[in-house]
Amino acid sequence: MSIPEENHRAAAVEPAQVLTPPREPVFNIPGAVLLMIALCAGVHLVRLYLLTEEQDVSLLVRAAFIPIRYSGDYLFDIYAVTSTITYAFLHGGWSHLIVNMVWLAAFGSPLANRLGALRFLAFWLVTAWGAVALHYALHAGSEIPLVGASGAISGMMGAAARFGFNIDRSLGRGRFSGPPLTIVESLTSRTVIVFLVVWMAVNLISGLGYLTPEDMGAVAWEAHVGGFLVGFLFIGLFGERQPQRVRLA
């Protein structure tokens, strides 16, 4: 029996349609990353448009990380605990906020897709602590408030280096692929070494006050290094995202 011409055309076209890869969304940022961006932007907007100058100073005293608070000469209150987290949601100006959010979207998205929301948020928390830990170790007597998400984002860059910057987009959502490289493998990878050299150079230059907008203030490169080291050394402890269950009809 001969196949009608219309059916023959359909049979010829159908395999090509099956093999066509799905289109990746233009804006493909995981919910956990969007949540952190929204929180950082929301806090900044509240400080600019809802708080008085006096209220903003009061917020900084309570929510920014101030090393001298832990010197023993000051009352150790709840803010001494919470400021090790809340400092990451405060920013020194629009330039500071925008730069950080761009890097958060770039490095946080593949990491969040790899780890899942809860592990990603735990990673943010731990790297934010790592950032202030090194900053405090080097500036224990400083009265200058530390603000910004750069330390946690630097941790995401450290994690990216351990994955060798390999991103799998086959599922339509970019995620770091493969097991993390060992530290030795990372430090013998040409791609990783080039990235580390460039990253350290940029941090050194910005720490000296170059290449930074005026409204950003001084760059706490020590916090960047602290967050980066925690992300680089301990990304393997955050495990794998559990595969989604599939129901078969």
Short mmCIF file of N, CA and C in Angstrom, two decimals, residues 105-202:
data_model
loop_
_atom_site.label_atom_id
_atom_site.label_comp_id
_atom_site.label_asym_id
_atom_site.label_seq_id
_atom_site.Cartn_x
_atom_site.Cartn_y
_atom_site.Cartn_z
N ALA A 105 24.58 36.64 39.60
CA ALA A 105 23.81 35.95 38.57
C ALA A 105 24.71 35.05 37.73
N ALA A 106 25.92 35.53 37.41
CA ALA A 106 26.82 34.78 36.53
C ALA A 106 27.36 33.51 37.20
N PHE A 107 27.84 33.63 38.44
CA PHE A 107 28.46 32.48 39.10
C PHE A 107 27.48 31.73 40.01
N GLY A 108 26.47 32.43 40.52
CA GLY A 108 25.53 31.77 41.40
C GLY A 108 24.54 30.88 40.67
N SER A 109 24.17 31.24 39.44
CA SER A 109 23.16 30.47 38.72
C SER A 109 23.59 29.03 38.45
N PRO A 110 24.76 28.78 37.84
CA PRO A 110 25.14 27.38 37.61
C PRO A 110 25.39 26.62 38.90
N LEU A 111 25.82 27.32 39.95
CA LEU A 111 26.05 26.65 41.23
C LEU A 111 24.72 26.27 41.89
N ALA A 112 23.75 27.19 41.86
CA ALA A 112 22.43 26.90 42.43
C ALA A 112 21.74 25.77 41.68
N ASN A 113 21.88 25.74 40.36
CA ASN A 113 21.30 24.65 39.58
C ASN A 113 21.97 23.32 39.91
N ARG A 114 23.23 23.37 40.26
CA ARG A 114 23.95 22.14 40.63
C ARG A 114 23.58 21.67 42.03
N LEU A 115 23.53 22.59 43.00
CA LEU A 115 23.34 22.20 44.39
C LEU A 115 21.87 22.12 44.81
N GLY A 116 21.01 22.87 44.17
CA GLY A 116 19.64 23.02 44.66
C GLY A 116 19.56 24.20 45.61
N ALA A 117 18.36 24.66 45.88
CA ALA A 117 18.16 25.91 46.62
C ALA A 117 18.72 25.85 48.04
N LEU A 118 18.41 24.81 48.79
CA LEU A 118 18.82 24.76 50.19
C LEU A 118 20.33 24.69 50.34
N ARG A 119 20.97 23.84 49.56
CA ARG A 119 22.43 23.75 49.64
C ARG A 119 23.09 25.04 49.16
N PHE A 120 22.48 25.67 48.17
CA PHE A 120 23.04 26.93 47.69
C PHE A 120 22.98 27.99 48.78
N LEU A 121 21.86 28.10 49.48
CA LEU A 121 21.72 29.08 50.55
C LEU A 121 22.68 28.77 51.70
N ALA A 122 22.88 27.48 51.99
CA ALA A 122 23.85 27.09 53.02
C ALA A 122 25.26 27.48 52.59
N PHE A 123 25.54 27.32 51.30
CA PHE A 123 26.86 27.69 50.77
C PHE A 123 27.06 29.20 50.91
N TRP A 124 26.03 29.99 50.58
CA TRP A 124 26.10 31.45 50.75
C TRP A 124 26.45 31.79 52.19
N LEU A 125 25.77 31.16 53.13
CA LEU A 125 25.96 31.43 54.54
C LEU A 125 27.40 31.12 54.99
N VAL A 126 27.90 29.96 54.62
CA VAL A 126 29.23 29.54 55.05
C VAL A 126 30.32 30.41 54.44
N THR A 127 30.19 30.76 53.17
CA THR A 127 31.20 31.59 52.53
C THR A 127 31.15 33.03 53.06
N ALA A 128 29.95 33.51 53.41
CA ALA A 128 29.84 34.83 54.03
C ALA A 128 30.56 34.85 55.38
N TRP A 129 30.44 33.77 56.14
CA TRP A 129 31.18 33.66 57.40
C TRP A 129 32.68 33.58 57.17
N GLY A 130 33.08 32.83 56.14
CA GLY A 130 34.50 32.74 55.83
C GLY A 130 35.09 34.09 55.47
N ALA A 131 34.31 34.91 54.77
CA ALA A 131 34.77 36.24 54.38
C ALA A 131 35.04 37.11 55.60
N VAL A 132 34.09 37.15 56.54
CA VAL A 132 34.29 38.01 57.71
C VAL A 132 35.33 37.44 58.66
N ALA A 133 35.51 36.12 58.65
CA ALA A 133 36.51 35.50 59.52
C ALA A 133 37.91 35.98 59.16
N LEU A 134 38.25 35.96 57.87
CA LEU A 134 39.59 36.42 57.47
C LEU A 134 39.71 37.93 57.64
N HIS A 135 38.64 38.66 57.32
CA HIS A 135 38.67 40.11 57.50
C HIS A 135 38.91 40.46 58.96
N TYR A 136 38.25 39.76 59.87
CA TYR A 136 38.44 40.03 61.29
C TYR A 136 39.85 39.67 61.74
N ALA A 137 40.37 38.56 61.25
CA ALA A 137 41.71 38.13 61.64
C ALA A 137 42.76 39.18 61.29
N LEU A 138 42.53 39.92 60.22
CA LEU A 138 43.51 40.92 59.78
C LEU A 138 43.18 42.33 60.26
N HIS A 139 41.94 42.56 60.70
CA HIS A 139 41.52 43.91 61.11
C HIS A 139 40.68 43.86 62.38
N ALA A 140 41.16 43.16 63.39
CA ALA A 140 40.37 42.95 64.60
C ALA A 140 40.01 44.25 65.31
N GLY A 141 40.82 45.27 65.20
CA GLY A 141 40.55 46.52 65.91
C GLY A 141 39.91 47.59 65.07
N SER A 142 39.46 47.23 63.86
CA SER A 142 38.90 48.23 62.95
C SER A 142 37.49 48.63 63.36
N GLU A 143 37.19 49.92 63.23
CA GLU A 143 35.84 50.44 63.48
C GLU A 143 35.06 50.65 62.19
N ILE A 144 35.67 50.34 61.06
CA ILE A 144 35.03 50.57 59.76
C ILE A 144 34.06 49.44 59.45
N PRO A 145 32.78 49.75 59.19
CA PRO A 145 31.79 48.70 58.89
C PRO A 145 32.13 48.00 57.57
N LEU A 146 31.94 46.70 57.55
CA LEU A 146 32.10 45.91 56.33
C LEU A 146 30.72 45.54 55.82
N VAL A 147 30.44 45.85 54.55
CA VAL A 147 29.15 45.52 53.94
C VAL A 147 29.37 44.94 52.55
N GLY A 148 28.40 44.18 52.09
CA GLY A 148 28.43 43.69 50.72
C GLY A 148 28.45 42.18 50.60
N ALA A 149 27.93 41.69 49.48
CA ALA A 149 27.84 40.26 49.22
C ALA A 149 29.08 39.71 48.52
N SER A 150 30.10 40.54 48.36
CA SER A 150 31.27 40.13 47.57
C SER A 150 31.95 38.89 48.13
N GLY A 151 32.00 38.76 49.47
CA GLY A 151 32.67 37.60 50.05
C GLY A 151 31.98 36.30 49.67
N ALA A 152 30.65 36.27 49.79
CA ALA A 152 29.90 35.06 49.41
C ALA A 152 30.02 34.79 47.92
N ILE A 153 29.97 35.84 47.11
CA ILE A 153 30.08 35.67 45.65
C ILE A 153 31.48 35.19 45.28
N SER A 154 32.49 35.66 45.99
CA SER A 154 33.85 35.16 45.76
C SER A 154 33.92 33.67 46.06
N GLY A 155 33.15 33.22 47.07
CA GLY A 155 33.07 31.79 47.35
C GLY A 155 32.51 31.02 46.17
N MET A 156 31.54 31.59 45.47
CA MET A 156 30.98 30.95 44.29
C MET A 156 32.01 30.86 43.17
N MET A 157 32.86 31.89 43.08
CA MET A 157 33.94 31.85 42.09
C MET A 157 34.94 30.76 42.44
N GLY A 158 35.22 30.60 43.74
CA GLY A 158 36.09 29.52 44.16
C GLY A 158 35.52 28.16 43.82
N ALA A 159 34.20 28.00 44.00
CA ALA A 159 33.55 26.75 43.64
C ALA A 159 33.62 26.51 42.13
N ALA A 160 33.44 27.57 41.36
CA ALA A 160 33.52 27.45 39.90
C ALA A 160 34.89 26.94 39.47
N ALA A 161 35.93 27.41 40.15
CA ALA A 161 37.29 26.96 39.83
C ALA A 161 37.45 25.47 40.09
N ARG A 162 36.82 24.96 41.16
CA ARG A 162 36.92 23.53 41.47
C ARG A 162 36.19 22.67 40.43
N PHE A 163 35.18 23.25 39.77
CA PHE A 163 34.50 22.53 38.69
C PHE A 163 35.17 22.77 37.34
N GLY A 164 36.26 23.50 37.33
CA GLY A 164 36.95 23.77 36.08
C GLY A 164 36.14 24.60 35.12
N PHE A 165 35.12 25.30 35.64
CA PHE A 165 34.24 26.16 34.85
C PHE A 165 33.46 25.37 33.79
N ASN A 166 33.32 24.06 33.98
CA ASN A 166 32.56 23.24 33.05
C ASN A 166 31.07 23.37 33.34
N ILE A 167 30.31 23.82 32.36
CA ILE A 167 28.87 24.03 32.53
C ILE A 167 28.11 23.17 31.54
N ASP A 168 27.17 22.40 32.05
CA ASP A 168 26.31 21.54 31.23
C ASP A 168 24.98 22.25 31.00
N ARG A 169 24.63 22.50 29.75
CA ARG A 169 23.38 23.17 29.41
C ARG A 169 22.41 22.22 28.71
N SER A 170 22.66 20.92 28.77
CA SER A 170 21.84 19.97 28.02
C SER A 170 20.41 19.90 28.52
N LEU A 171 20.18 20.25 29.80
CA LEU A 171 18.83 20.19 30.35
C LEU A 171 18.11 21.53 30.27
N GLY A 172 18.73 22.50 29.60
CA GLY A 172 18.09 23.80 29.45
C GLY A 172 18.38 24.75 30.60
N ARG A 173 19.04 24.28 31.64
CA ARG A 173 19.41 25.12 32.78
C ARG A 173 20.88 24.88 33.06
N GLY A 174 21.70 25.88 32.79
CA GLY A 174 23.14 25.71 32.94
C GLY A 174 23.53 25.36 34.37
N ARG A 175 24.36 24.34 34.52
CA ARG A 175 24.83 23.93 35.85
C ARG A 175 26.25 23.41 35.72
N PHE A 176 27.03 23.57 36.79
CA PHE A 176 28.38 23.02 36.77
C PHE A 176 28.28 21.51 36.63
N SER A 177 29.12 20.93 35.76
CA SER A 177 29.01 19.51 35.45
C SER A 177 30.23 18.75 35.96
N GLY A 178 30.02 17.46 36.16
CA GLY A 178 31.09 16.58 36.60
C GLY A 178 31.40 16.75 38.07
N PRO A 179 32.17 15.82 38.64
CA PRO A 179 32.57 15.95 40.04
C PRO A 179 33.58 17.08 40.20
N PRO A 180 33.65 17.71 41.37
CA PRO A 180 34.66 18.75 41.58
C PRO A 180 36.06 18.19 41.38
N LEU A 181 36.92 18.97 40.77
CA LEU A 181 38.32 18.57 40.65
C LEU A 181 38.95 18.52 42.03
N THR A 182 39.94 17.66 42.18
CA THR A 182 40.69 17.71 43.42
C THR A 182 41.47 19.02 43.46
N ILE A 183 41.96 19.37 44.63
CA ILE A 183 42.72 20.61 44.75
C ILE A 183 43.96 20.56 43.86
N VAL A 184 44.62 19.40 43.83
CA VAL A 184 45.81 19.25 42.99
C VAL A 184 45.44 19.40 41.52
N GLU A 185 44.34 18.75 41.10
CA GLU A 185 43.91 18.87 39.71
C GLU A 185 43.57 20.32 39.36
N SER A 186 42.93 21.01 40.31
CA SER A 186 42.58 22.41 40.06
C SER A 186 43.83 23.27 39.87
N LEU A 187 44.81 23.05 40.72
CA LEU A 187 46.01 23.88 40.68
C LEU A 187 46.98 23.49 39.57
N THR A 188 46.65 22.43 38.83
CA THR A 188 47.45 22.08 37.66
C THR A 188 46.67 22.29 36.36
N SER A 189 45.46 22.84 36.48
CA SER A 189 44.66 23.15 35.30
C SER A 189 45.03 24.55 34.79
N ARG A 190 45.36 24.63 33.52
CA ARG A 190 45.75 25.93 32.96
C ARG A 190 44.61 26.94 33.07
N THR A 191 43.38 26.50 32.81
CA THR A 191 42.23 27.40 32.88
C THR A 191 42.07 27.96 34.29
N VAL A 192 42.16 27.09 35.28
CA VAL A 192 42.00 27.51 36.67
C VAL A 192 43.13 28.44 37.09
N ILE A 193 44.36 28.10 36.72
CA ILE A 193 45.50 28.93 37.10
C ILE A 193 45.38 30.33 36.52
N VAL A 194 45.00 30.42 35.25
CA VAL A 194 44.83 31.75 34.62
C VAL A 194 43.76 32.54 35.37
N PHE A 195 42.65 31.88 35.69
CA PHE A 195 41.58 32.55 36.42
C PHE A 195 42.08 33.04 37.78
N LEU A 196 42.80 32.19 38.51
CA LEU A 196 43.29 32.57 39.84
C LEU A 196 44.22 33.77 39.76
N VAL A 197 45.10 33.79 38.78
CA VAL A 197 46.04 34.90 38.63
C VAL A 197 45.29 36.19 38.34
N VAL A 198 44.33 36.12 37.39
CA VAL A 198 43.56 37.32 37.04
C VAL A 198 42.72 37.77 38.23
N TRP A 199 42.09 36.81 38.91
CA TRP A 199 41.24 37.16 40.06
C TRP A 199 42.04 37.83 41.16
N MET A 200 43.22 37.30 41.48
CA MET A 200 44.05 37.89 42.52
C MET A 200 44.55 39.27 42.11
N ALA A 201 44.89 39.42 40.83
CA ALA A 201 45.38 40.71 40.34
C ALA A 201 44.28 41.78 40.44
N VAL A 202 43.06 41.41 40.03
CA VAL A 202 41.95 42.36 40.09
C VAL A 202 41.66 42.76 41.53
#
